[in-house]
PDB file of C-alpha atoms in Angstrom:
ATOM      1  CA  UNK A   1     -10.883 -45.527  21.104  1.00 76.00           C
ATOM      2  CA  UNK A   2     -10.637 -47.854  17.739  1.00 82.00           C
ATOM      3  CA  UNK A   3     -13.971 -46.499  16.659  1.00 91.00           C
ATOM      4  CA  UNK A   4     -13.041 -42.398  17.314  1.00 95.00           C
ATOM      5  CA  UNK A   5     -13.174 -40.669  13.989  1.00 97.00           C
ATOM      6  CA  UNK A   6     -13.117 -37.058  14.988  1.00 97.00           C
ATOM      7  CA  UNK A   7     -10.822 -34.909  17.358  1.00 96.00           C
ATOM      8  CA  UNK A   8     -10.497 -31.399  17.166  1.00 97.00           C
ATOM      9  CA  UNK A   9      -8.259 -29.840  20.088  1.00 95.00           C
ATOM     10  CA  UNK A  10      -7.269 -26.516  18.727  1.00 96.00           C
ATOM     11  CA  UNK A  11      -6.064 -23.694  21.013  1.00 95.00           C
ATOM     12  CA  UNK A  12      -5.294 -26.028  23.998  1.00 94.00           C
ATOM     13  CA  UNK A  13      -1.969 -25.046  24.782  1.00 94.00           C
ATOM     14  CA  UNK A  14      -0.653 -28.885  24.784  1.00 94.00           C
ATOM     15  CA  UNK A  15       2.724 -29.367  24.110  1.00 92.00           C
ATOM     16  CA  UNK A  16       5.385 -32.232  23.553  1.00 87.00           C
ATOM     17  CA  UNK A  17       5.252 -35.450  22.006  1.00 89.00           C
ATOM     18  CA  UNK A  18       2.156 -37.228  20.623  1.00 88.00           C
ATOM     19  CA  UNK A  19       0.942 -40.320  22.983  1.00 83.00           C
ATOM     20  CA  UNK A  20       2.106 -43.672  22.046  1.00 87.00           C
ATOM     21  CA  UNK A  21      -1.120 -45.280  20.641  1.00 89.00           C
ATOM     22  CA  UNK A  22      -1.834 -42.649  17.745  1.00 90.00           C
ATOM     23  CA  UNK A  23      -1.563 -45.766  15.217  1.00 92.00           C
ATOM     24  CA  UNK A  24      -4.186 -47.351  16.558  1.00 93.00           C
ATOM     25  CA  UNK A  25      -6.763 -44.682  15.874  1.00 94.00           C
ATOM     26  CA  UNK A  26      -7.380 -46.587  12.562  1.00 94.00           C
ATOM     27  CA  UNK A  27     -10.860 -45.070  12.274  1.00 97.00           C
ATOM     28  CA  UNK A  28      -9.552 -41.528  12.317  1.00 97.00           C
ATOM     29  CA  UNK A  29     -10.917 -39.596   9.650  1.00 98.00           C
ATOM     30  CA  UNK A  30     -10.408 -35.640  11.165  1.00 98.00           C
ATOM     31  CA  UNK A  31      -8.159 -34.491  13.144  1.00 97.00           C
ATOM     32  CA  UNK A  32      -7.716 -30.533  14.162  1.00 98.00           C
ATOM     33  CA  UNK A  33      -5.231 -29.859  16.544  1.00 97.00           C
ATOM     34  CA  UNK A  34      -3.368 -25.908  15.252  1.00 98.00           C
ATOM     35  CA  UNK A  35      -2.316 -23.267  17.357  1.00 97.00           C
ATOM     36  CA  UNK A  36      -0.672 -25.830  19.864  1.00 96.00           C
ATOM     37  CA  UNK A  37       2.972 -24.674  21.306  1.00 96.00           C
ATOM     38  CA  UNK A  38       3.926 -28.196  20.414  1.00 95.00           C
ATOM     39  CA  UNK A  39       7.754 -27.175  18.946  1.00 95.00           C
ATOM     40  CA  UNK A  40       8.788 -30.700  17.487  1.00 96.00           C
ATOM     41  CA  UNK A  41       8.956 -32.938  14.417  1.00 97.00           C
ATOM     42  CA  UNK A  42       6.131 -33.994  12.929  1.00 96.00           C
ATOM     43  CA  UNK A  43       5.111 -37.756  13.723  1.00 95.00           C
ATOM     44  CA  UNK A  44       5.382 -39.558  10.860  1.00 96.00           C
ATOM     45  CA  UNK A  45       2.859 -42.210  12.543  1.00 95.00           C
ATOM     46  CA  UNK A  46      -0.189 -39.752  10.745  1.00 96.00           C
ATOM     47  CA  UNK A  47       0.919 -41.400   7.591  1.00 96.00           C
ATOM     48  CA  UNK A  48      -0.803 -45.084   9.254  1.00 95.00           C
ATOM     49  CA  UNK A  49      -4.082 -43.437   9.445  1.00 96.00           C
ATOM     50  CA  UNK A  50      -5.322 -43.746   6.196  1.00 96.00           C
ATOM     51  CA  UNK A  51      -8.599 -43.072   6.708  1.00 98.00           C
ATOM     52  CA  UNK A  52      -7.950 -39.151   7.661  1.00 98.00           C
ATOM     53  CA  UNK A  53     -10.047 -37.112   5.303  1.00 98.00           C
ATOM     54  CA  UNK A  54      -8.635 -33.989   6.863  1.00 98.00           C
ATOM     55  CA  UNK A  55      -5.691 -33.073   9.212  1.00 98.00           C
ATOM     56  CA  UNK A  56      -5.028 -29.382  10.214  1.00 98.00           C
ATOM     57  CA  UNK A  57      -1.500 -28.794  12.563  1.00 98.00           C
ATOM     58  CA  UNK A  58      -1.208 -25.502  11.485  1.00 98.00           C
ATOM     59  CA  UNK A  59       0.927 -22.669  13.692  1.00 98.00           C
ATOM     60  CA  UNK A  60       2.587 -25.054  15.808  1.00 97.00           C
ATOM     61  CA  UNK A  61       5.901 -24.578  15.783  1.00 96.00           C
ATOM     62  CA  UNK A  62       6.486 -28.320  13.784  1.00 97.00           C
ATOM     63  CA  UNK A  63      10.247 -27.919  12.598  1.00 97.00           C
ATOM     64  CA  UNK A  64      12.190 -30.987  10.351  1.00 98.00           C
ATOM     65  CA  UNK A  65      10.568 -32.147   6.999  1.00 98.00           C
ATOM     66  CA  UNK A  66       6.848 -33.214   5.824  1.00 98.00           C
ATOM     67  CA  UNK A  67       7.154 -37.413   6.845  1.00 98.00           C
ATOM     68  CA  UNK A  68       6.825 -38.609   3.541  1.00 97.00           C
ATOM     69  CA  UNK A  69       4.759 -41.090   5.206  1.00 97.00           C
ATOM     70  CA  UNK A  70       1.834 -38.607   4.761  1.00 98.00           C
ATOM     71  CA  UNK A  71       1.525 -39.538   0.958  1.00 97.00           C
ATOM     72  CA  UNK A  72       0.138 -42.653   2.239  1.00 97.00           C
ATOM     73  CA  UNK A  73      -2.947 -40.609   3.578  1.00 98.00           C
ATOM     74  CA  UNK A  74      -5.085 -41.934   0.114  1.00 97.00           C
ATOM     75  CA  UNK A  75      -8.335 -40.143   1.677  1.00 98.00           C
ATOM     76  CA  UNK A  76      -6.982 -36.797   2.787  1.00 98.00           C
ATOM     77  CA  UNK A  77      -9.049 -34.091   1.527  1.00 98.00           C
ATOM     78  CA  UNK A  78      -8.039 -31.467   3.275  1.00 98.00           C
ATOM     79  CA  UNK A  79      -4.109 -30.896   4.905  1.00 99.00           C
ATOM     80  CA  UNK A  80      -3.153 -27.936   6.552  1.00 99.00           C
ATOM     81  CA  UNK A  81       0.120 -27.102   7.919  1.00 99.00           C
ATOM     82  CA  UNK A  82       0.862 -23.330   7.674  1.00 98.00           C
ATOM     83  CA  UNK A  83       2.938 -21.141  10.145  1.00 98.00           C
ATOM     84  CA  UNK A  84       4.979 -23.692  11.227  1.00 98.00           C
ATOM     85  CA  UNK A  85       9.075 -24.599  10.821  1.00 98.00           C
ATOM     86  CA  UNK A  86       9.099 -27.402   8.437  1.00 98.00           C
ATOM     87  CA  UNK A  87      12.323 -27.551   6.389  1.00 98.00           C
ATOM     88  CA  UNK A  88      13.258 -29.252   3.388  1.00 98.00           C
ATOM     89  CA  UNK A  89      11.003 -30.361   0.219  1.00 98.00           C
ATOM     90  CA  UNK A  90       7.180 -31.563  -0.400  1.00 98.00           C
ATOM     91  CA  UNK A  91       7.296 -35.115  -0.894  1.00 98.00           C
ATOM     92  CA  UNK A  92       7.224 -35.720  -4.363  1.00 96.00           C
ATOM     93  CA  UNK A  93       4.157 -38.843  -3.310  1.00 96.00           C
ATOM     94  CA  UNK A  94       1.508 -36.045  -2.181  1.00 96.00           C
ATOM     95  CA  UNK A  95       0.991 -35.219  -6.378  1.00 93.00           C
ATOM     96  CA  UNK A  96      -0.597 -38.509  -6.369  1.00 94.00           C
ATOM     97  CA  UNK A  97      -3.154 -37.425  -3.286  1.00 96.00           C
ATOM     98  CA  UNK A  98      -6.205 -37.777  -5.792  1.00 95.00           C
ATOM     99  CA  UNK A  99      -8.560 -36.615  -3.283  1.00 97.00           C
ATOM    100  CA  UNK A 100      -7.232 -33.446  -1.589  1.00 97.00           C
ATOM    101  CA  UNK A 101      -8.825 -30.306  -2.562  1.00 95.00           C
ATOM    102  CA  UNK A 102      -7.317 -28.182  -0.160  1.00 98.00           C
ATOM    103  CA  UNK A 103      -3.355 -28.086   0.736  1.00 98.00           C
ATOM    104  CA  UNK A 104      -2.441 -25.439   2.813  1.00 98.00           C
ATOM    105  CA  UNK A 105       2.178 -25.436   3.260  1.00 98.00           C
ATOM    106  CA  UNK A 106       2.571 -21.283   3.602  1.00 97.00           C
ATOM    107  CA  UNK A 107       4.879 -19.357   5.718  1.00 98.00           C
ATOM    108  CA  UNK A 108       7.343 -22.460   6.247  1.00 98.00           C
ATOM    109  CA  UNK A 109      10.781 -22.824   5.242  1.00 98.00           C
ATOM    110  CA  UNK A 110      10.352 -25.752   2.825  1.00 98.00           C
ATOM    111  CA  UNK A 111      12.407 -25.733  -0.587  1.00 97.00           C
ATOM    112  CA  UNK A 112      13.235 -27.480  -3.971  1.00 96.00           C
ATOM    113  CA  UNK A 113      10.884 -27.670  -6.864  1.00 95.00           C
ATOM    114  CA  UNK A 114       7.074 -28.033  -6.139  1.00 95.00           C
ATOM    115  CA  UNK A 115       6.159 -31.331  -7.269  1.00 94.00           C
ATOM    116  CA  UNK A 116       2.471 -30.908  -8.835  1.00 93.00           C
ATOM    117  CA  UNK A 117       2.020 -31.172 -12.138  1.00 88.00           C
ATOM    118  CA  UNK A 118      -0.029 -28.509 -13.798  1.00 86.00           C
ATOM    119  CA  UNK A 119      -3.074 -30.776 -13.981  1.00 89.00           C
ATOM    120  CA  UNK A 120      -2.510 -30.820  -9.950  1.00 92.00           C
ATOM    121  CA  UNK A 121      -2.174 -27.131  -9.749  1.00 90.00           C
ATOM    122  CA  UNK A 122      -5.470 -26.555 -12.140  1.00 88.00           C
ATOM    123  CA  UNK A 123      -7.585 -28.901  -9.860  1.00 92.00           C
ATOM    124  CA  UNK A 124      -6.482 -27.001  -6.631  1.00 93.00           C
ATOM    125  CA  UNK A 125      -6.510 -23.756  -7.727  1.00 90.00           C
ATOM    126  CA  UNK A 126      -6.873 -21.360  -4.955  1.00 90.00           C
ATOM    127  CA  UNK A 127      -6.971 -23.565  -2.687  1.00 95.00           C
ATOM    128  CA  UNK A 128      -3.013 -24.283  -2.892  1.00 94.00           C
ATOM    129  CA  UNK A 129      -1.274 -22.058  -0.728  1.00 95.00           C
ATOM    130  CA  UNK A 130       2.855 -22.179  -1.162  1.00 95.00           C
ATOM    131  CA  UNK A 131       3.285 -18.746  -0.424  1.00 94.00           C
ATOM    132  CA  UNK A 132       5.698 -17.545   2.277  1.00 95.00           C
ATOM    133  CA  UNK A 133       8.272 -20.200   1.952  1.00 96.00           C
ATOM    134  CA  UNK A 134      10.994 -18.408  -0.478  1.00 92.00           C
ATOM    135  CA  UNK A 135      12.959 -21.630  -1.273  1.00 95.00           C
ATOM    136  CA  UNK A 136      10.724 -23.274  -3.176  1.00 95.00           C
ATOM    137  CA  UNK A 137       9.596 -23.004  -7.116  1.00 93.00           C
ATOM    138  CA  UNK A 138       7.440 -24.111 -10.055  1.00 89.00           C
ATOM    139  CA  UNK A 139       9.027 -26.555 -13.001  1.00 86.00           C
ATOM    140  CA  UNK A 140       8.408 -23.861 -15.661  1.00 82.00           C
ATOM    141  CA  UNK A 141       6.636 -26.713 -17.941  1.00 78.00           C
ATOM    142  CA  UNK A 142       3.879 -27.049 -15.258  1.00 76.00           C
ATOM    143  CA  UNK A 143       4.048 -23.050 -14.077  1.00 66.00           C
ATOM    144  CA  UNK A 144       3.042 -21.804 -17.658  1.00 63.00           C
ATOM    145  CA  UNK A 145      -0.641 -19.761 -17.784  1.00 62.00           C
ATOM    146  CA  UNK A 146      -0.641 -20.406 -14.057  1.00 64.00           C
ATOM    147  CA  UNK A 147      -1.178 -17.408 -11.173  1.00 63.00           C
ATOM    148  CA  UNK A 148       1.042 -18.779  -8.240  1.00 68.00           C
ATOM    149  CA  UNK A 149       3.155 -16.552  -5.690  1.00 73.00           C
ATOM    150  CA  UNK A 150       6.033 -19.165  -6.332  1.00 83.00           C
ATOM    151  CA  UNK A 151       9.031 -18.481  -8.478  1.00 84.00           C
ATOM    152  CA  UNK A 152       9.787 -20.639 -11.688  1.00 84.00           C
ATOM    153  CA  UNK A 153      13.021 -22.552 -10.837  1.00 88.00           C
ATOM    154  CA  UNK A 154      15.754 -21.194 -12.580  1.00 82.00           C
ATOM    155  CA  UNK A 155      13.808 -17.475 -12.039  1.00 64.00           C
ATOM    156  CA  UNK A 156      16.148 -15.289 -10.063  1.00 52.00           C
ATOM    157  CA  UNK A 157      13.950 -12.148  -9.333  1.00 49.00           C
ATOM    158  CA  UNK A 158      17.332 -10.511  -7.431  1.00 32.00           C
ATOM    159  CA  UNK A 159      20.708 -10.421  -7.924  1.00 26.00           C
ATOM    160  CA  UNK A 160      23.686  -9.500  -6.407  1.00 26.00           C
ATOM    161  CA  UNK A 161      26.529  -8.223  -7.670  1.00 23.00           C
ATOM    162  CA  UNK A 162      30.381  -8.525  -5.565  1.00 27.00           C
ATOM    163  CA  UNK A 163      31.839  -5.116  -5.323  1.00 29.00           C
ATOM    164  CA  UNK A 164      35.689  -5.258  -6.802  1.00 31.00           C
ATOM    165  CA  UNK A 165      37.753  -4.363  -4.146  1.00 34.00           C
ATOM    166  CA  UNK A 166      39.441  -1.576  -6.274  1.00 35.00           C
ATOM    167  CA  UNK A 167      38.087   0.908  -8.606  1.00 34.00           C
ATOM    168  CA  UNK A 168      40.923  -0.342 -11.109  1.00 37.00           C
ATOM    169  CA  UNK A 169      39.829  -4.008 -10.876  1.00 36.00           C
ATOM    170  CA  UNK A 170      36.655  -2.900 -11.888  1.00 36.00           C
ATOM    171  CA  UNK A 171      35.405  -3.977 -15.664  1.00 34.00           C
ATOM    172  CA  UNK A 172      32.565  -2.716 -17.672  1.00 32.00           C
ATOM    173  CA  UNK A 173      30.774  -5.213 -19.219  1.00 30.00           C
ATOM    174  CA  UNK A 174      28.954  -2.454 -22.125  1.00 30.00           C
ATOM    175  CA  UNK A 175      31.901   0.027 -22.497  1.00 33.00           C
ATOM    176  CA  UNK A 176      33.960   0.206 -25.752  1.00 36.00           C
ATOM    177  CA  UNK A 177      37.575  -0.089 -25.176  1.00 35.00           C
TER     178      UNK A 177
END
């Protein structure tokens, strides 16, 4: 197994935890494994295999946060981790992932500012995809000129307004008194 560089086992049905041993594939450079019911954390042991060019665990039910581990993946290329549950924010280390080209995060739950800068968000162009996870936004220094689906922070597109809880506690804000 130390010289295996490729496994793709997409659409397998597997499920639960990762084999012990996933550290010592330290010739790994692909691995495809989405659309597994595998409904856990993501193992944080990926970030040890630092060759991986490209790693796709997309719509697979992952839940918790990205490991930040994974900014150790100096070779990634390609990562792809839509339509899953990950929480929390996009490890601020993955900006400094000089050769991905394509980063995939949509339709999770993660949140906080986005931490690309626009130089980042140029070189990946269309092939970021943020959308579909409401909670997160753009630094409006590094959003500027750029077409994202992602909110600058401090943006509030809705608002909601408490209803007084009588008419005469009520105050107009543009009537003359």
């Amino acid at each position: 197994l130390n010289s295996l560089n490729f496994i793709a086992l997409s659409n397998n049905k597997l499920k639960g935890s990762f084999p012990k041993g996933l550290t010592k594939l330290v010739n790994l450079q692909y691995f495809i494994m989405d659309d597994n019911p595998m409904f856990m954390p993501l193992p944080s042991d990926f970030g040890m295999l630092v060759k991986l060019q490209e790693l796709r665990l997309a719509n697979s039910g992952y839940s918790g946060s990205i490991p930040s581990s994974f900014s150790q993946l100096i070779n990634l290329t390609t990562l792809s981790l839509e339509k899953n549950r990950l929480t929390g924010e996009i490890p601020a280390g993955f900006s400094s992932l000089s050769h991905i080209y394509h980063l995939n995060l949509s339709r999770n739950f993660l949140e906080g500012a986005v931490p690309f800068n626009a130089s980042f968000l140029r070189r990946l162009g269309r092939n970021l995809d943020l959308s579909g996870n409401p909670g997160l936004c753009l630094d409006p220094n590094e959003a500027y000129g750029l077409r994202t689906d992602i909110n600058a922070c401090g943006d509030h597109k809705s608002y909601s307004f408490a209803q007084p809880a009588k008419k005469s506690q009520a105050t107009c804000m543009f009537c003359s008194s």
